[in-house]
Coordinates of C-alpha atoms and ligand atoms in Angstrom, one line a residue:
M1311 CA 19.9 9.2 -23.1
P1312 CA 16.4 7.7 -23.5
W1313 CA 15.4 10.3 -26.0
F1314 CA 18.2 9.4 -28.4
H1315 CA 16.9 7.0 -31.0
G1316 CA 19.9 6.6 -33.4
K1317 CA 19.3 6.1 -37.1
I1318 CA 15.5 5.9 -37.6
S1319 CA 13.5 7.5 -40.4
G1320 CA 11.1 10.5 -40.0
P1321 CA 7.9 8.3 -40.2
E1322 CA 9.4 5.9 -37.6
A1323 CA 10.1 8.9 -35.3
V1324 CA 6.5 10.0 -35.7
G1325 CA 5.4 6.5 -34.8
K1326 CA 7.4 6.7 -31.6
L1327 CA 5.9 10.0 -30.6
Q1328 CA 2.4 8.6 -30.4
P1329 CA 0.0 9.4 -28.8
A1330 CA 1.1 12.9 -29.8
E1331 CA 1.3 15.1 -26.7
D1332 CA 2.7 18.6 -26.7
G1333 CA 6.4 18.7 -25.8
L1334 CA 7.1 15.0 -26.5
F1335 CA 10.4 14.8 -28.4
L1336 CA 13.2 12.6 -29.6
V1337 CA 16.5 13.0 -31.4
R1338 CA 17.5 10.8 -34.3
E1339 CA 20.4 10.6 -36.7
S1340 CA 19.5 11.9 -40.1
I1341 CA 19.4 9.1 -42.8
R1342 CA 19.5 11.5 -45.7
H1343 CA 22.3 13.7 -44.3
P1344 CA 24.7 11.2 -42.5
G1345 CA 26.4 12.9 -39.5
D1346 CA 23.5 15.3 -38.9
Y1347 CA 20.9 15.1 -36.2
V1348 CA 17.2 15.8 -36.3
L1349 CA 15.1 17.0 -33.3
C1350 CA 11.5 15.8 -33.6
V1351 CA 9.0 17.6 -31.3
S1352 CA 5.3 17.1 -31.0
T1353 CA 3.3 20.3 -31.0
S1354 CA -0.5 20.7 -31.4
G1355 CA -0.9 17.1 -32.5
E1356 CA 1.8 17.4 -35.2
V1357 CA 5.4 16.3 -35.2
M1358 CA 8.0 18.9 -36.3
H1359 CA 11.4 17.8 -37.6
Y1360 CA 14.2 20.3 -37.0
R1361 CA 17.6 19.6 -38.5
V1362 CA 20.3 20.2 -35.9
I1363 CA 23.1 22.3 -37.5
Y1364 CA 26.6 21.9 -36.1
K1365 CA 28.7 25.0 -36.7
D1366 CA 31.8 26.5 -35.0
N1367 CA 31.5 23.9 -32.2
K1368 CA 27.9 25.0 -31.5
L1369 CA 24.5 23.6 -32.3
T1370 CA 21.5 25.4 -33.6
I1371 CA 18.2 24.6 -35.3
D1372 CA 17.3 28.2 -36.2
H1373 CA 20.6 30.1 -36.5
I1374 CA 19.3 32.4 -33.8
Q1375 CA 19.8 30.3 -30.6
Y1376 CA 23.1 28.5 -30.2
F1377 CA 23.9 25.7 -27.8
Y1378 CA 27.1 23.9 -26.7
N1379 CA 25.5 20.5 -26.4
L1380 CA 22.4 18.6 -27.2
I1381 CA 21.2 18.5 -23.5
D1382 CA 21.1 22.2 -23.3
M1383 CA 19.2 22.4 -26.5
I1384 CA 16.7 19.8 -25.3
E1385 CA 16.3 21.8 -22.0
Y1386 CA 15.5 24.8 -24.1
R1387 CA 12.9 22.9 -26.0
L1388 CA 11.4 21.5 -22.8
C1389 CA 11.3 25.0 -21.4
L1390 CA 8.8 26.0 -24.0
S1391 CA 6.4 23.4 -22.7
P1392 CA 5.3 24.5 -19.2
P1393 CA 2.1 26.5 -19.3
A1394 CA 2.6 30.2 -19.4
G1395 CA 3.6 31.8 -16.1
W1396 CA 4.8 28.6 -14.5
L1397 CA 8.4 28.9 -15.4
L1398 CA 10.2 30.4 -12.4
D1399 CA 13.3 32.5 -12.4
I1400 CA 16.3 30.7 -10.9
S1401 CA 18.0 33.9 -9.8
K1402 CA 15.1 34.5 -7.4
L1403 CA 15.6 31.1 -5.7
T1404 CA 17.8 30.6 -2.6
L1405 CA 18.4 26.9 -1.9
G1406 CA 18.7 25.7 1.7
E1407 CA 19.3 22.4 3.3
N1408 CA 18.3 18.9 2.0
I1409 CA 15.1 17.8 3.7
G1410 CA 14.3 14.6 1.9
E1411 CA 15.0 12.0 -0.7
G1412 CA 12.4 11.3 -3.3
E1413 CA 12.3 8.5 -5.9
F1414 CA 13.4 10.9 -8.6
G1415 CA 16.0 13.0 -6.7
A1416 CA 16.7 15.1 -3.6
V1417 CA 14.3 17.6 -2.0
Y1418 CA 15.6 20.9 -0.6
Q1419 CA 14.1 23.6 1.3
G1420 CA 14.5 27.1 0.0
E1421 CA 13.1 30.6 -0.5
Y1422 CA 11.5 32.0 -3.6
L1423 CA 10.7 35.7 -3.6
G1424 CA 10.5 35.6 0.2
Q1425 CA 8.2 32.6 0.4
R1426 CA 9.5 29.3 2.0
V1427 CA 9.4 26.6 -0.6
A1428 CA 10.4 23.0 -1.2
V1429 CA 12.4 22.2 -4.4
K1430 CA 12.3 18.7 -5.8
T1431 CA 15.0 17.9 -8.3
I1432 CA 14.2 15.6 -11.2
K1433 CA 17.0 14.6 -13.4
C1434 CA 16.4 15.7 -17.0
D1435 CA 15.2 12.5 -18.7
V1436 CA 12.0 10.8 -19.7
T1437 CA 10.5 11.5 -16.2
A1438 CA 11.1 15.2 -16.6
Q1439 CA 9.6 15.2 -20.0
A1440 CA 6.6 13.2 -18.8
F1441 CA 6.3 15.5 -15.8
M1442 CA 6.0 18.5 -18.1
Q1443 CA 2.9 17.1 -19.7
E1444 CA 1.4 16.7 -16.2
T1445 CA 2.3 20.2 -15.2
A1446 CA -0.6 21.5 -17.1
V1447 CA -3.0 19.4 -15.0
M1448 CA -1.3 20.3 -11.7
T1449 CA -1.4 24.0 -12.4
K1450 CA -5.2 23.9 -12.5
L1451 CA -5.5 22.1 -9.2
Q1452 CA -5.9 24.3 -6.1
H1453 CA -7.2 23.1 -2.8
K1454 CA -6.2 23.7 0.9
N1455 CA -5.5 20.0 1.2
L1456 CA -3.3 19.5 -1.9
V1457 CA 0.3 20.5 -1.7
R1458 CA 0.5 23.6 -3.9
L1459 CA 2.7 23.7 -7.0
L1460 CA 4.4 27.1 -7.4
G1461 CA 6.2 26.4 -10.7
V1462 CA 9.2 24.8 -12.3
I1463 CA 12.8 25.8 -12.9
L1464 CA 14.9 24.4 -15.8
H1465 CA 18.5 24.4 -14.9
K1466 CA 20.6 21.2 -15.4
G1467 CA 17.4 19.2 -15.2
L1468 CA 13.9 20.0 -13.9
H1469 CA 13.1 21.4 -10.5
I1470 CA 9.6 21.4 -9.1
V1471 CA 8.9 24.2 -6.6
T1472 CA 6.0 23.7 -4.2
E1473 CA 4.9 25.2 -0.9
L1474 CA 7.1 24.1 2.0
M1475 CA 5.4 21.5 4.3
S1476 CA 7.7 22.1 7.3
K1477 CA 6.4 19.2 9.5
G1478 CA 7.4 16.6 6.8
N1479 CA 5.5 13.5 5.9
L1480 CA 2.7 12.1 8.0
V1481 CA 4.3 8.7 8.7
N1482 CA 7.4 10.3 10.3
F1483 CA 5.2 12.9 12.0
L1484 CA 3.1 10.3 13.7
R1485 CA 6.0 8.0 14.5
T1486 CA 8.1 10.6 16.2
R1487 CA 5.3 12.0 18.3
G1488 CA 3.1 9.1 19.1
R1489 CA 0.1 8.8 21.4
S1490 CA 1.4 11.1 24.2
V1491 CA 1.4 14.1 21.8
V1492 CA -1.2 13.4 19.2
N1493 CA -4.7 12.4 20.4
S1494 CA -7.6 10.8 18.4
V1495 CA -9.3 14.1 17.6
Q1496 CA -6.1 15.2 15.9
L1497 CA -5.9 11.9 14.0
L1498 CA -9.4 12.5 12.8
R1499 CA -8.5 15.9 11.6
F1500 CA -5.6 14.5 9.5
A1501 CA -8.0 11.9 8.2
L1502 CA -10.6 14.5 7.3
D1503 CA -7.9 16.8 5.7
V1504 CA -6.8 14.0 3.4
C1505 CA -10.4 13.1 2.6
E1506 CA -11.2 16.6 1.6
G1507 CA -8.2 16.8 -0.7
M1508 CA -9.3 13.5 -2.3
E1509 CA -12.9 14.6 -2.6
Y1510 CA -11.6 17.5 -4.6
L1511 CA -9.6 15.1 -6.9
E1512 CA -12.6 12.9 -7.1
S1513 CA -14.7 15.9 -8.3
K1514 CA -12.1 16.5 -11.0
K1515 CA -12.2 12.9 -12.0
L1516 CA -8.5 12.5 -11.2
V1517 CA -7.0 9.3 -9.8
H1518 CA -4.0 9.5 -7.5
R1519 CA -2.8 5.8 -7.6
D1520 CA -0.3 6.2 -4.8
L1521 CA -2.3 7.4 -1.8
A1522 CA -0.4 6.5 1.3
A1523 CA 0.7 8.3 4.5
R1524 CA 4.2 8.7 3.1
N1525 CA 2.7 10.9 0.4
I1526 CA 0.8 13.1 2.9
L1527 CA 2.7 16.2 4.1
V1528 CA 2.1 18.3 7.2
S1529 CA 2.2 22.1 7.1
D1530 CA 3.4 24.6 9.7
D1531 CA -0.1 24.9 11.1
Y1532 CA -0.7 21.1 11.2
L1533 CA -2.8 20.8 8.1
A1534 CA -2.4 17.5 6.2
K1535 CA -2.1 17.8 2.4
V1536 CA -2.0 15.3 -0.4
S1537 CA 1.3 15.4 -2.4
D1538 CA 2.6 13.8 -5.5
F1539 CA -0.8 13.8 -7.3
G1540 CA 0.7 14.8 -10.6
L1541 CA 3.7 12.6 -10.6
T1542 CA 2.1 9.3 -9.4
K1543 CA -0.2 9.1 -12.4
L1544 CA 2.7 9.2 -14.9
D1545 CA 4.8 7.1 -12.6
S1546 CA 2.7 4.1 -13.2
K1547 CA 2.4 4.9 -16.8
V1548 CA 6.2 4.9 -17.2
S1549 CA 6.9 2.0 -14.9
D1550 CA 5.3 -1.4 -14.8
S1551 CA 3.2 -3.3 -12.2
I1552 CA 6.4 -4.5 -10.4
K1553 CA 6.7 -1.0 -8.8
L1554 CA 3.1 -0.9 -7.4
P1555 CA 2.8 -0.3 -3.7
V1556 CA 1.2 -3.7 -3.0
K1557 CA 0.1 -3.0 0.6
W1558 CA -1.9 0.1 -0.5
T1559 CA -3.2 -1.0 -3.9
A1560 CA -6.7 -2.4 -4.4
P1561 CA -7.0 -6.0 -5.7
E1562 CA -8.5 -5.0 -9.1
A1563 CA -5.7 -2.4 -9.6
L1564 CA -3.0 -5.0 -8.7
K1565 CA -4.4 -7.7 -10.9
K1566 CA -6.0 -5.9 -13.8
E1567 CA -4.5 -2.4 -13.5
K1568 CA -8.0 -1.1 -13.0
F1569 CA -7.2 2.2 -11.3
S1570 CA -10.2 4.4 -10.4
T1571 CA -11.4 6.7 -7.6
K1572 CA -12.6 3.5 -6.0
S1573 CA -9.1 2.1 -5.9
D1574 CA -8.0 5.3 -4.3
V1575 CA -10.7 4.8 -1.7
W1576 CA -9.2 1.4 -0.9
S1577 CA -5.8 3.0 -0.5
Y1578 CA -7.4 5.6 1.7
G1579 CA -8.7 2.8 4.0
V1580 CA -5.0 1.7 4.4
L1581 CA -4.0 5.3 5.0
L1582 CA -6.7 5.5 7.8
W1583 CA -5.1 2.4 9.3
E1584 CA -1.7 4.0 9.2
I1585 CA -3.0 7.2 10.8
F1586 CA -4.7 5.3 13.7
S1587 CA -1.7 3.1 14.3
Y1588 CA 0.6 6.1 14.5
G1589 CA 2.6 5.4 11.4
R1590 CA 3.0 1.6 11.5
L1591 CA 3.7 -0.3 8.3
P1592 CA 0.4 -1.9 7.2
Y1593 CA 0.0 -5.7 7.4
P1594 CA 2.8 -6.0 10.0
K1595 CA 5.2 -8.9 9.5
M1596 CA 3.5 -10.1 6.3
S1597 CA 5.4 -10.4 3.0
L1598 CA 4.0 -8.8 -0.1
K1599 CA 3.2 -12.3 -1.6
E1600 CA 1.3 -13.2 1.6
V1601 CA -0.7 -9.9 1.6
K1602 CA -1.8 -10.5 -2.0
E1603 CA -3.0 -14.0 -1.4
K1604 CA -4.6 -13.3 2.0
V1605 CA -6.4 -10.2 0.9
D1606 CA -7.7 -12.0 -2.2
G1607 CA -9.0 -14.7 0.2
G1608 CA -11.0 -12.0 2.1
Y1609 CA -8.5 -11.3 4.9
R1610 CA -8.5 -7.7 6.2
M1611 CA -6.3 -6.0 8.8
E1612 CA -7.5 -5.8 12.4
A1613 CA -8.3 -2.5 14.0
P1614 CA -5.3 -0.6 15.4
D1615 CA -5.1 -0.3 19.2
D1616 CA -7.7 2.1 20.6
C1617 CA -9.1 2.8 17.2
P1618 CA -12.7 4.2 17.4
P1619 CA -15.1 1.5 16.2
G1620 CA -16.7 4.0 13.8
V1621 CA -13.3 4.6 12.1
Y1622 CA -12.6 0.9 11.8
A1623 CA -16.0 0.3 10.2
L1624 CA -15.1 3.0 7.7
M1625 CA -11.8 1.4 6.9
T1626 CA -13.4 -2.0 6.3
S1627 CA -16.0 -0.4 4.0
C1628 CA -13.1 1.1 1.9
W1629 CA -11.8 -2.5 1.6
E1630 CA -14.9 -4.0 0.0
Q1631 CA -13.7 -6.5 -2.6
E1632 CA -16.3 -5.1 -5.1
P1633 CA -15.2 -1.5 -6.0
R1634 CA -18.8 -0.2 -6.4
R1635 CA -19.6 -1.1 -2.9
R1636 CA -16.9 1.1 -1.5
P1637 CA -18.0 4.6 -0.4
T1638 CA -17.2 7.8 -2.4
F1639 CA -14.8 10.3 -0.8
H1640 CA -17.8 12.5 -0.3
K1641 CA -19.5 9.8 1.8
V1642 CA -16.3 9.1 3.7
R1643 CA -16.1 12.8 4.6
E1644 CA -19.7 12.8 6.0
K1645 CA -18.9 9.7 8.1
L1646 CA -15.7 11.3 9.5
E1647 CA -17.5 14.5 10.3
R1648 CA -20.1 12.5 12.3
E1649 CA -17.3 10.7 14.0
M1650 CA -15.6 14.0 14.9
G1651 CA -18.9 15.1 16.6
K1652 CA -18.6 12.1 18.9
H1653 CA -15.0 13.1 19.9
S1654 CA -15.5 16.8 20.4
P1655 CA -12.6 18.2 22.3
G1656 CA -13.2 19.7 25.7
P1657 CA -13.3 23.5 26.2
G1658 CA -10.0 25.3 25.7
S1659 CA -8.2 22.6 23.9
E1660 CA -7.3 23.8 20.4
L1661 CA -5.6 20.7 19.3
R1662 CA -3.5 22.0 16.5
D1663 CA -1.9 24.3 19.0
R1664 CA -1.5 21.6 21.6
I1665 CA 0.6 19.5 19.3
G1666 CA 2.7 22.6 18.6
S1667 CA 3.6 23.1 22.3
G1668 CA 4.2 19.4 22.8
S1669 CA 6.7 18.8 20.1
G1670 CA 10.0 20.5 19.5
S1671 CA 9.6 21.0 15.8
Ligands
LIG1278 P1 9.0 10.8 -4.1 O1 7.5 10.9 -4.2 O2 9.7 11.1 -5.3 O3 9.5 9.6 -3.3 P2 8.6 12.8 -2.1 O4 7.8 13.9 -2.8 O5 7.8 11.9 -1.3 O6 9.4 12.0 -3.1 O7 9.7 13.5 -1.2 C1 10.5 12.8 -0.3 C2 10.5 13.4 1.0 O8 10.9 14.8 0.9 C3 9.1 13.5 1.7 O9 8.8 12.3 2.4 C4 9.2 14.6 2.6 O10 9.8 14.3 3.8 C5 10.1 15.6 1.8 N1 9.3 16.6 1.1 C6 8.8 16.4 -0.2 N2 8.1 17.5 -0.5 C7 8.1 18.3 0.5 C8 7.5 19.6 0.8 N3 6.7 20.3 -0.1 N4 7.8 20.2 1.9 C9 8.5 19.6 2.9 N5 9.1 18.4 2.7 C10 8.9 17.7 1.5

């Protein structure tokens, strides 16, 4: 278990829990009382040390709450961390079929108090602990183009409950339908949806770091929403640069880990390319090494087939080498809206409906 640190002293434990964030914890073996354990938890900038008492095959730190193993006790501690009101009741959840595999675990569809939801399982480890710290941020974010967090469940690990996006991720959506079903106005709508979600994150000074079509989900009524905005930030904190999505990441972020709204704008340009190529993998047939070298040398992807020139111009502006020269999401939205005006649909064609009748799902 990553939170188990063996025989270290109290001050050493405090050192390991820096910077102090609420809910951060570790377990160490007591030096003064060999055989005993100490749970160290950071709360309100201070680290509390609780001696774990082992009695009658059970563990306790307060003689009130007893646990059969350390993991249960840790879960109980973690469960004190989510902001008030965001801890959901597992007895009100009905789990349905598996609908996806994430980096941290499986995704299931389900129902919570009559609402259709998606449940993402995160095994209880460092990630879950780190996620708890991000929950506070996520709970404050609400926008029609961000996948809505409904709460968390603690039961043999952490489960994140969000609204169900029944049409799955945007890459699969576009790949399985293609040009015959989705036209360019609909593509522009998706682009605009994502842009509005990002403009909202931009206004909150939040950086996504992993903006890509695979992280955009499509709702029942064909709205595109940005997902994974809480996780991705901690993802790159926990991991190292080896795991960066090279084809989507801006050069300054790849080389100097300089992530900003402007590096998100670069990724957005790649996402636009994915949208207008109906879900193709960017930089087709190029290795990651080649992409890094060529992009550094000024190479940029060509326009996808039949891509409106205005949209391609927008993509290339997102790929300015100099971050400051890239547009803001606010500016991108204005440009897309102007583009939308040029592609106004004919009378009687409500495009979100048209996709619905054309596809089986
Ligand atoms: P990770 O970011 O850990 O790789 P994702 O969140 O992308 O995992 O989830 C993996 C897949 O599960 C997605 O590509 C999507 O198909 C499905 N999925 C995730 N969240 C939802 C949701 N809220 N509604 C519907 N499907 C979802």
